[in-house]
Amino acid sequence: MAGTRNIEVDPYFGGFVLETLTIGMYEETRNAIREYVQNGFDSIQRAVNKLHQLRPSDGLIRIIFDADGAGIRIRDNGAGLSSDTAVKTLTSIGASAKDFSTDAGFRGIGRLAGVAFCDTLTFTTKASGESTSTKVVFDAKKMREMMSPERGSRYTAQQLLKDCVKATQDDALAADLPFFEVAMRTFVEAPKEVTSAKEMALFLEQVSPVDYRDDFPFADAIREYAKSAPVPIETVKIVIEEPGQEPKPVLKPFTAKFAIQDVETKVVLSDKKFYTSPTKQWWAWVGKKEVPGSYTDEEVRGIRVRAKNIQIDGTAVVREIFQRQNKSNGRYQDWFIGEIFVDPKAIVPNARRDGFEDTKAWTTIRGEIGSSVCKDAGTWAQDVSNQGQLSLEKLTQRTERMVEDFESLRRNAFRNGDRTLKVSADMTKLHSEVSRASRNANAATLSSLQSLGARLLDMKTEAVGKLAPPAPEIDTDRIENEARDALLGELMAVFEQHLELPCLTSVRGIVRRDFGWPRS
């Protein structure tokens, strides 16, 4: 379109270390995507709540993958930025007009997050009713070069920005809808999310302020509870667009069934429980299941903390609260799914969104969560664990029946090789169940289970030793390996119960190196 005009850039720099705010801003570079999504969310909410230009149901954030695979755009239909303020706003680093109590982003630094992994970072925007659109282009490649250790000290932050940023304005139709778009082109050591729509969906499902899936059985109950809860669940529509394909909506990852460690079939949630803060600063829902053990899906496991329905970190925040009660309780974080919605007016997420500023309010909220959600979850986990010791009583009964079979074989000097082999295999299977039950047993039950395991192992070893060596159909190596693997499994179960994580990691490494266990 004719009428492109260059705009002079006079950047403002808020005094932070610029390299830290770009290349080293996040531990995971993919969190730059979350930053841009939450900025779009803020813009849409401004258009809805303050400018009354948009209905809540019409807000939309589009994640658009370029056809050549070398770029991605994040575009929202929110308020946009006016032509009078756009350039100044986008080139003012470490300054922001946002209010942390109402906006998801508020420090004015996240806009540069993409500099770490693309060569060109472009912002384009238009406000409602204006006949001008604004484009601000950051030469990210040049910025990284100028911030390198060899050259970084030569330039002031203002010089660097002035040399690497260009702005233009174009004529537009006043009737055109407002928008804001972030475009990243030519990736360098980029997170997989910006080159794979599937990985992008898996990430955004966790962190974004989106709604629940229709097949999640507790979705309606959670929405209904939220209507009277102290903190609302704010949502926005997000779609992922790939060339030649229909847009795919992004929704939270909770579904109808979930995979659990050491459980062959997926399980359904048996119940949910709601919690509300005594100080009305947060509320939570937690899903429960009838079997012990960790969820295997990293996208859903753990009770997540959310501010304005945007996930803060992953599972570390609540895991640390579990561990404040008891170090070994940290593992219970993986036994549950759930969400804690905190009041953004009460506490402030830190710049990296991996925790909260250490304030008196956060100390209070953390204590409340620990004494209600985590305490309750830990008690429930212990109860389920105790019930599901694959039932010590049942395992004991099965072991006694196995003893009867073994004594019958012994009285006949183990002459029936096929029968001896079958009983040995049954012992191996039962021994595995005993080992699995030991992983989550309390101290008293663990002692009994270990006794059962030792008894089974002794019988199995004797039975295998009586098998006739020349018989070609008997794979004694396999049986001995199974016995050894079962013993290692039992030992590791005990180690997992009693060793702290660093020591446990070392033990796992030694067992894997010296014994090749567990086998793939």
PDB file of N, CA and C in Angstrom, residues 323 326-330 494-508:
ATOM      1  N   GLN A 323       6.748 -30.217  49.817  1.00  0.00           N
ATOM      2  CA  GLN A 323       8.004 -30.549  50.484  1.00  0.00           C
ATOM      3  C   GLN A 323       8.198 -29.772  51.776  1.00  0.00           C
ATOM      4  N   ASN A 326       6.802 -32.156  54.279  1.00  0.00           N
ATOM      5  CA  ASN A 326       7.663 -33.321  54.439  1.00  0.00           C
ATOM      6  C   ASN A 326       8.391 -33.508  53.116  1.00  0.00           C
ATOM      7  N   LYS A 327       9.708 -33.629  53.158  1.00  0.00           N
ATOM      8  CA  LYS A 327      10.483 -33.711  51.916  1.00  0.00           C
ATOM      9  C   LYS A 327       9.991 -34.818  50.999  1.00  0.00           C
ATOM     10  N   SER A 328       9.632 -35.955  51.592  1.00  0.00           N
ATOM     11  CA  SER A 328       9.196 -37.077  50.761  1.00  0.00           C
ATOM     12  C   SER A 328       7.830 -36.854  50.139  1.00  0.00           C
ATOM     13  N   ASN A 329       7.081 -35.854  50.631  1.00  0.00           N
ATOM     14  CA  ASN A 329       5.749 -35.591  50.084  1.00  0.00           C
ATOM     15  C   ASN A 329       5.800 -34.925  48.720  1.00  0.00           C
ATOM     16  N   GLY A 330       6.973 -34.494  48.282  1.00  0.00           N
ATOM     17  CA  GLY A 330       7.079 -33.873  46.964  1.00  0.00           C
ATOM     18  C   GLY A 330       6.579 -34.770  45.853  1.00  0.00           C
ATOM     19  N   VAL A 494      12.522 -49.847  47.418  1.00  0.00           N
ATOM     20  CA  VAL A 494      12.909 -49.440  48.771  1.00  0.00           C
ATOM     21  C   VAL A 494      13.724 -48.146  48.724  1.00  0.00           C
ATOM     22  N   PHE A 495      14.654 -48.071  47.771  1.00  0.00           N
ATOM     23  CA  PHE A 495      15.469 -46.859  47.636  1.00  0.00           C
ATOM     24  C   PHE A 495      14.589 -45.649  47.355  1.00  0.00           C
ATOM     25  N   GLU A 496      13.601 -45.799  46.460  1.00  0.00           N
ATOM     26  CA  GLU A 496      12.728 -44.683  46.124  1.00  0.00           C
ATOM     27  C   GLU A 496      11.929 -44.211  47.336  1.00  0.00           C
ATOM     28  N   GLN A 497      11.682 -45.123  48.250  1.00  0.00           N
ATOM     29  CA  GLN A 497      10.902 -44.766  49.437  1.00  0.00           C
ATOM     30  C   GLN A 497      11.733 -43.975  50.446  1.00  0.00           C
ATOM     31  N   HIS A 498      13.043 -44.246  50.495  1.00  0.00           N
ATOM     32  CA  HIS A 498      13.825 -43.726  51.614  1.00  0.00           C
ATOM     33  C   HIS A 498      14.971 -42.789  51.232  1.00  0.00           C
ATOM     34  N   LEU A 499      15.364 -42.735  49.955  1.00  0.00           N
ATOM     35  CA  LEU A 499      16.498 -41.902  49.576  1.00  0.00           C
ATOM     36  C   LEU A 499      16.034 -40.557  49.056  1.00  0.00           C
ATOM     37  N   GLU A 500      16.805 -39.508  49.353  1.00  0.00           N
ATOM     38  CA  GLU A 500      16.536 -38.205  48.779  1.00  0.00           C
ATOM     39  C   GLU A 500      16.890 -38.229  47.295  1.00  0.00           C
ATOM     40  N   LEU A 501      16.336 -37.246  46.548  1.00  0.00           N
ATOM     41  CA  LEU A 501      16.439 -37.286  45.087  1.00  0.00           C
ATOM     42  C   LEU A 501      17.870 -37.318  44.544  1.00  0.00           C
ATOM     43  N   PRO A 502      18.797 -36.491  45.032  1.00  0.00           N
ATOM     44  CA  PRO A 502      20.154 -36.543  44.447  1.00  0.00           C
ATOM     45  C   PRO A 502      20.805 -37.916  44.613  1.00  0.00           C
ATOM     46  N   CYS A 503      20.667 -38.500  45.805  1.00  0.00           N
ATOM     47  CA  CYS A 503      21.241 -39.817  46.060  1.00  0.00           C
ATOM     48  C   CYS A 503      20.537 -40.882  45.231  1.00  0.00           C
ATOM     49  N   LEU A 504      19.204 -40.750  45.136  1.00  0.00           N
ATOM     50  CA  LEU A 504      18.435 -41.723  44.356  1.00  0.00           C
ATOM     51  C   LEU A 504      18.836 -41.689  42.886  1.00  0.00           C
ATOM     52  N   THR A 505      19.091 -40.492  42.372  1.00  0.00           N
ATOM     53  CA  THR A 505      19.513 -40.360  40.970  1.00  0.00           C
ATOM     54  C   THR A 505      20.842 -41.073  40.742  1.00  0.00           C
ATOM     55  N   SER A 506      21.779 -40.941  41.693  1.00  0.00           N
ATOM     56  CA  SER A 506      23.072 -41.618  41.571  1.00  0.00           C
ATOM     57  C   SER A 506      22.905 -43.130  41.589  1.00  0.00           C
ATOM     58  N   VAL A 507      22.047 -43.614  42.483  1.00  0.00           N
ATOM     59  CA  VAL A 507      21.819 -45.063  42.563  1.00  0.00           C
ATOM     60  C   VAL A 507      21.226 -45.576  41.260  1.00  0.00           C
ATOM     61  N   ARG A 508      20.248 -44.837  40.723  1.00  0.00           N
ATOM     62  CA  ARG A 508      19.661 -45.251  39.442  1.00  0.00           C
ATOM     63  C   ARG A 508      20.713 -45.357  38.347  1.00  0.00           C
TER      64      ARG A 508
END
